[in-house]
PDB file of C-alpha atoms in Angstrom:
ATOM      1  CA  UNK A   1    -140.273  63.011 453.222  1.00  0.00           C
ATOM      2  CA  UNK A   2    -139.155  65.170 450.458  1.00  0.00           C
ATOM      3  CA  UNK A   3    -141.490  67.920 451.575  1.00  0.00           C
ATOM      4  CA  UNK A   4    -140.173  67.498 455.017  1.00  0.00           C
ATOM      5  CA  UNK A   5    -136.642  67.925 453.757  1.00  0.00           C
ATOM      6  CA  UNK A   6    -137.416  71.217 452.047  1.00  0.00           C
ATOM      7  CA  UNK A   7    -138.969  72.599 455.163  1.00  0.00           C
ATOM      8  CA  UNK A   8    -136.153  71.421 457.277  1.00  0.00           C
ATOM      9  CA  UNK A   9    -133.403  73.061 455.233  1.00  0.00           C
ATOM     10  CA  UNK A  10    -134.971  76.143 453.708  1.00  0.00           C
ATOM     11  CA  UNK A  11    -131.618  77.688 452.869  1.00  0.00           C
ATOM     12  CA  UNK A  12    -130.499  74.667 450.916  1.00  0.00           C
ATOM     13  CA  UNK A  13    -133.807  74.631 449.056  1.00  0.00           C
ATOM     14  CA  UNK A  14    -133.385  78.304 448.155  1.00  0.00           C
ATOM     15  CA  UNK A  15    -129.844  77.698 447.047  1.00  0.00           C
ATOM     16  CA  UNK A  16    -130.911  74.650 444.999  1.00  0.00           C
ATOM     17  CA  UNK A  17    -133.714  76.669 443.382  1.00  0.00           C
ATOM     18  CA  UNK A  18    -131.304  79.516 442.608  1.00  0.00           C
ATOM     19  CA  UNK A  19    -128.786  77.067 441.168  1.00  0.00           C
ATOM     20  CA  UNK A  20    -131.488  75.396 439.099  1.00  0.00           C
ATOM     21  CA  UNK A  21    -132.693  78.787 437.847  1.00  0.00           C
ATOM     22  CA  UNK A  22    -129.124  79.837 436.968  1.00  0.00           C
ATOM     23  CA  UNK A  23    -128.590  76.496 435.273  1.00  0.00           C
ATOM     24  CA  UNK A  24    -131.783  76.963 433.246  1.00  0.00           C
ATOM     25  CA  UNK A  25    -130.740  80.501 432.254  1.00  0.00           C
ATOM     26  CA  UNK A  26    -127.291  79.195 431.261  1.00  0.00           C
ATOM     27  CA  UNK A  27    -128.842  76.334 429.234  1.00  0.00           C
ATOM     28  CA  UNK A  28    -131.186  78.784 427.492  1.00  0.00           C
ATOM     29  CA  UNK A  29    -128.288  81.121 426.646  1.00  0.00           C
ATOM     30  CA  UNK A  30    -126.191  78.153 425.496  1.00  0.00           C
ATOM     31  CA  UNK A  31    -129.029  76.915 423.260  1.00  0.00           C
ATOM     32  CA  UNK A  32    -129.471  80.432 421.829  1.00  0.00           C
ATOM     33  CA  UNK A  33    -125.717  80.731 421.140  1.00  0.00           C
ATOM     34  CA  UNK A  34    -125.612  77.286 419.481  1.00  0.00           C
ATOM     35  CA  UNK A  35    -128.717  78.072 417.437  1.00  0.00           C
ATOM     36  CA  UNK A  36    -127.217  81.391 416.319  1.00  0.00           C
ATOM     37  CA  UNK A  37    -123.917  79.663 415.468  1.00  0.00           C
ATOM     38  CA  UNK A  38    -125.723  77.004 413.394  1.00  0.00           C
ATOM     39  CA  UNK A  39    -127.686  79.710 411.582  1.00  0.00           C
ATOM     40  CA  UNK A  40    -124.506  81.702 410.849  1.00  0.00           C
ATOM     41  CA  UNK A  41    -122.700  78.538 409.731  1.00  0.00           C
ATOM     42  CA  UNK A  42    -125.505  77.712 407.299  1.00  0.00           C
ATOM     43  CA  UNK A  43    -125.490  81.294 405.964  1.00  0.00           C
ATOM     44  CA  UNK A  44    -121.696  81.268 405.552  1.00  0.00           C
ATOM     45  CA  UNK A  45    -121.831  77.883 403.835  1.00  0.00           C
ATOM     46  CA  UNK A  46    -124.573  79.070 401.486  1.00  0.00           C
ATOM     47  CA  UNK A  47    -122.689  82.300 400.807  1.00  0.00           C
ATOM     48  CA  UNK A  48    -119.485  80.355 400.095  1.00  0.00           C
ATOM     49  CA  UNK A  49    -121.282  78.015 397.701  1.00  0.00           C
ATOM     50  CA  UNK A  50    -122.862  80.976 395.930  1.00  0.00           C
ATOM     51  CA  UNK A  51    -119.475  82.707 395.697  1.00  0.00           C
ATOM     52  CA  UNK A  52    -117.889  79.568 394.187  1.00  0.00           C
ATOM     53  CA  UNK A  53    -120.679  79.268 391.600  1.00  0.00           C
ATOM     54  CA  UNK A  54    -120.284  82.945 390.661  1.00  0.00           C
ATOM     55  CA  UNK A  55    -116.524  82.461 390.322  1.00  0.00           C
ATOM     56  CA  UNK A  56    -117.080  79.438 388.063  1.00  0.00           C
ATOM     57  CA  UNK A  57    -119.466  81.467 385.903  1.00  0.00           C
ATOM     58  CA  UNK A  58    -116.950  84.329 385.642  1.00  0.00           C
ATOM     59  CA  UNK A  59    -114.240  81.832 384.659  1.00  0.00           C
ATOM     60  CA  UNK A  60    -116.498  80.352 381.949  1.00  0.00           C
ATOM     61  CA  UNK A  61    -117.220  83.848 380.617  1.00  0.00           C
ATOM     62  CA  UNK A  62    -113.518  84.708 380.609  1.00  0.00           C
ATOM     63  CA  UNK A  63    -112.689  81.405 378.892  1.00  0.00           C
ATOM     64  CA  UNK A  64    -115.291  82.156 376.196  1.00  0.00           C
ATOM     65  CA  UNK A  65    -113.668  85.538 375.538  1.00  0.00           C
ATOM     66  CA  UNK A  66    -110.173  84.070 375.479  1.00  0.00           C
ATOM     67  CA  UNK A  67    -108.317  84.278 372.166  1.00  0.00           C
ATOM     68  CA  UNK A  68    -106.203  81.223 371.440  1.00  0.00           C
ATOM     69  CA  UNK A  69    -102.557  81.594 370.546  1.00  0.00           C
ATOM     70  CA  UNK A  70    -103.228  80.124 367.093  1.00  0.00           C
ATOM     71  CA  UNK A  71    -105.849  82.763 366.267  1.00  0.00           C
ATOM     72  CA  UNK A  72    -103.683  85.503 367.692  1.00  0.00           C
ATOM     73  CA  UNK A  73    -100.556  84.399 365.856  1.00  0.00           C
ATOM     74  CA  UNK A  74    -102.404  84.171 362.512  1.00  0.00           C
ATOM     75  CA  UNK A  75    -102.925  87.929 362.622  1.00  0.00           C
ATOM     76  CA  UNK A  76     -99.202  88.552 362.881  1.00  0.00           C
ATOM     77  CA  UNK A  77     -97.848  85.623 360.868  1.00  0.00           C
ATOM     78  CA  UNK A  78     -97.217  87.512 357.629  1.00  0.00           C
ATOM     79  CA  UNK A  79     -95.684  90.389 359.556  1.00  0.00           C
ATOM     80  CA  UNK A  80     -93.254  88.084 361.341  1.00  0.00           C
ATOM     81  CA  UNK A  81     -92.332  86.337 358.086  1.00  0.00           C
ATOM     82  CA  UNK A  82     -91.708  89.689 356.443  1.00  0.00           C
ATOM     83  CA  UNK A  83     -89.576  90.841 359.376  1.00  0.00           C
ATOM     84  CA  UNK A  84     -87.629  87.565 359.348  1.00  0.00           C
ATOM     85  CA  UNK A  85     -86.972  87.881 355.616  1.00  0.00           C
ATOM     86  CA  UNK A  86     -85.920  91.508 356.020  1.00  0.00           C
ATOM     87  CA  UNK A  87     -83.471  90.603 358.781  1.00  0.00           C
ATOM     88  CA  UNK A  88     -82.126  87.689 356.695  1.00  0.00           C
ATOM     89  CA  UNK A  89     -81.747  89.927 353.646  1.00  0.00           C
ATOM     90  CA  UNK A  90     -79.985  92.588 355.708  1.00  0.00           C
ATOM     91  CA  UNK A  91     -77.621  89.963 357.128  1.00  0.00           C
ATOM     92  CA  UNK A  92     -76.581  88.732 353.638  1.00  0.00           C
ATOM     93  CA  UNK A  93     -76.787  91.740 351.261  1.00  0.00           C
ATOM     94  CA  UNK A  94     -74.139  90.505 348.764  1.00  0.00           C
ATOM     95  CA  UNK A  95     -76.038  87.260 348.256  1.00  0.00           C
ATOM     96  CA  UNK A  96     -79.236  89.065 347.315  1.00  0.00           C
ATOM     97  CA  UNK A  97     -77.470  91.579 345.068  1.00  0.00           C
ATOM     98  CA  UNK A  98     -75.896  88.711 343.129  1.00  0.00           C
ATOM     99  CA  UNK A  99     -78.940  86.438 343.181  1.00  0.00           C
ATOM    100  CA  UNK A 100     -80.895  88.159 340.386  1.00  0.00           C
ATOM    101  CA  UNK A 101     -78.016  88.368 337.895  1.00  0.00           C
ATOM    102  CA  UNK A 102     -76.876  84.796 338.669  1.00  0.00           C
ATOM    103  CA  UNK A 103     -80.395  83.494 338.141  1.00  0.00           C
ATOM    104  CA  UNK A 104     -80.658  85.371 334.865  1.00  0.00           C
ATOM    105  CA  UNK A 105     -77.312  83.971 333.683  1.00  0.00           C
ATOM    106  CA  UNK A 106     -78.363  80.422 334.571  1.00  0.00           C
ATOM    107  CA  UNK A 107     -81.624  80.769 332.651  1.00  0.00           C
ATOM    108  CA  UNK A 108     -79.809  82.225 329.622  1.00  0.00           C
ATOM    109  CA  UNK A 109     -77.248  79.394 329.680  1.00  0.00           C
ATOM    110  CA  UNK A 110     -80.024  76.797 329.776  1.00  0.00           C
ATOM    111  CA  UNK A 111     -81.809  78.542 326.907  1.00  0.00           C
ATOM    112  CA  UNK A 112     -78.614  78.608 324.808  1.00  0.00           C
ATOM    113  CA  UNK A 113     -78.017  74.915 325.509  1.00  0.00           C
ATOM    114  CA  UNK A 114     -81.541  74.055 324.373  1.00  0.00           C
ATOM    115  CA  UNK A 115     -81.151  76.108 321.191  1.00  0.00           C
ATOM    116  CA  UNK A 116     -77.656  74.819 320.349  1.00  0.00           C
ATOM    117  CA  UNK A 117     -78.620  71.172 320.814  1.00  0.00           C
ATOM    118  CA  UNK A 118     -81.792  71.373 318.737  1.00  0.00           C
ATOM    119  CA  UNK A 119     -80.412  69.035 316.064  1.00  0.00           C
ATOM    120  CA  UNK A 120     -79.285  66.434 318.603  1.00  0.00           C
ATOM    121  CA  UNK A 121     -82.610  66.711 320.408  1.00  0.00           C
ATOM    122  CA  UNK A 122     -84.550  66.223 317.153  1.00  0.00           C
ATOM    123  CA  UNK A 123     -82.387  63.212 316.243  1.00  0.00           C
ATOM    124  CA  UNK A 124     -82.934  61.692 319.702  1.00  0.00           C
ATOM    125  CA  UNK A 125     -86.682  62.249 319.404  1.00  0.00           C
ATOM    126  CA  UNK A 126     -86.764  60.557 315.968  1.00  0.00           C
ATOM    127  CA  UNK A 127     -84.763  57.623 317.353  1.00  0.00           C
ATOM    128  CA  UNK A 128     -87.229  57.260 320.262  1.00  0.00           C
ATOM    129  CA  UNK A 129     -90.154  57.277 317.821  1.00  0.00           C
ATOM    130  CA  UNK A 130     -88.433  54.648 315.601  1.00  0.00           C
ATOM    131  CA  UNK A 131     -87.737  52.432 318.638  1.00  0.00           C
ATOM    132  CA  UNK A 132     -91.298  52.808 319.874  1.00  0.00           C
ATOM    133  CA  UNK A 133     -92.677  51.951 316.422  1.00  0.00           C
ATOM    134  CA  UNK A 134     -90.452  48.873 316.223  1.00  0.00           C
ATOM    135  CA  UNK A 135     -91.621  47.694 319.646  1.00  0.00           C
ATOM    136  CA  UNK A 136     -95.252  48.202 318.664  1.00  0.00           C
ATOM    137  CA  UNK A 137     -94.748  46.163 315.451  1.00  0.00           C
ATOM    138  CA  UNK A 138     -92.946  43.465 317.453  1.00  0.00           C
ATOM    139  CA  UNK A 139     -95.772  43.336 320.003  1.00  0.00           C
ATOM    140  CA  UNK A 140     -98.343  42.980 317.190  1.00  0.00           C
ATOM    141  CA  UNK A 141     -96.327  40.154 315.620  1.00  0.00           C
ATOM    142  CA  UNK A 142     -96.070  38.407 319.006  1.00  0.00           C
ATOM    143  CA  UNK A 143     -99.803  38.799 319.455  1.00  0.00           C
ATOM    144  CA  UNK A 144    -100.389  37.326 315.993  1.00  0.00           C
ATOM    145  CA  UNK A 145     -98.024  34.413 316.722  1.00  0.00           C
ATOM    146  CA  UNK A 146     -99.755  33.771 320.053  1.00  0.00           C
ATOM    147  CA  UNK A 147    -103.152  33.819 318.366  1.00  0.00           C
ATOM    148  CA  UNK A 148    -101.928  31.424 315.667  1.00  0.00           C
ATOM    149  CA  UNK A 149    -100.367  29.149 318.316  1.00  0.00           C
ATOM    150  CA  UNK A 150    -103.601  29.116 320.283  1.00  0.00           C
ATOM    151  CA  UNK A 151    -105.566  28.181 317.164  1.00  0.00           C
ATOM    152  CA  UNK A 152    -103.000  25.460 316.341  1.00  0.00           C
ATOM    153  CA  UNK A 153    -103.349  23.995 319.861  1.00  0.00           C
ATOM    154  CA  UNK A 154    -107.113  23.823 319.493  1.00  0.00           C
ATOM    155  CA  UNK A 155    -106.811  21.998 316.156  1.00  0.00           C
ATOM    156  CA  UNK A 156    -104.257  19.581 317.608  1.00  0.00           C
ATOM    157  CA  UNK A 157    -106.541  18.790 320.544  1.00  0.00           C
ATOM    158  CA  UNK A 158    -109.403  18.103 318.161  1.00  0.00           C
ATOM    159  CA  UNK A 159    -107.191  15.844 316.046  1.00  0.00           C
ATOM    160  CA  UNK A 160    -105.913  13.960 319.078  1.00  0.00           C
ATOM    161  CA  UNK A 161    -109.459  13.231 320.246  1.00  0.00           C
ATOM    162  CA  UNK A 162    -110.215  11.252 317.131  1.00  0.00           C
TER     163      UNK A 162
END
């Protein structure tokens, strides 16, 4: 019956064949477009991954070359201290002009006091030595008394046992 149908309506059969052919051509083109799109997507994805890895590597290289603030500041630390001292000194010039002479006067006054009180210092030192000697003698006597007391206790214990 199917063969009979095709012979009966030849125009419909031609149109169906043409439609089927067009549909097949469209499906082939669609498959080619999808295949090309998948291929391009994979290439773009691979390229993106490669680009990210290269960027990471460049960042690691840059990080390795990076100078830390601590290392960098050590190079200029003495310079900044010197500049800070210079600016401080310039801000208070009278203080620094008077500092040397005042220091010298203070040292001289201390030296004079040491020299003038030599007798008192010697007397104090002799007194300290006398006191220390007396304490040493006292400690030896206490030690002797303790030793004698210990010996006496032992003898008393022996006597009490009998």
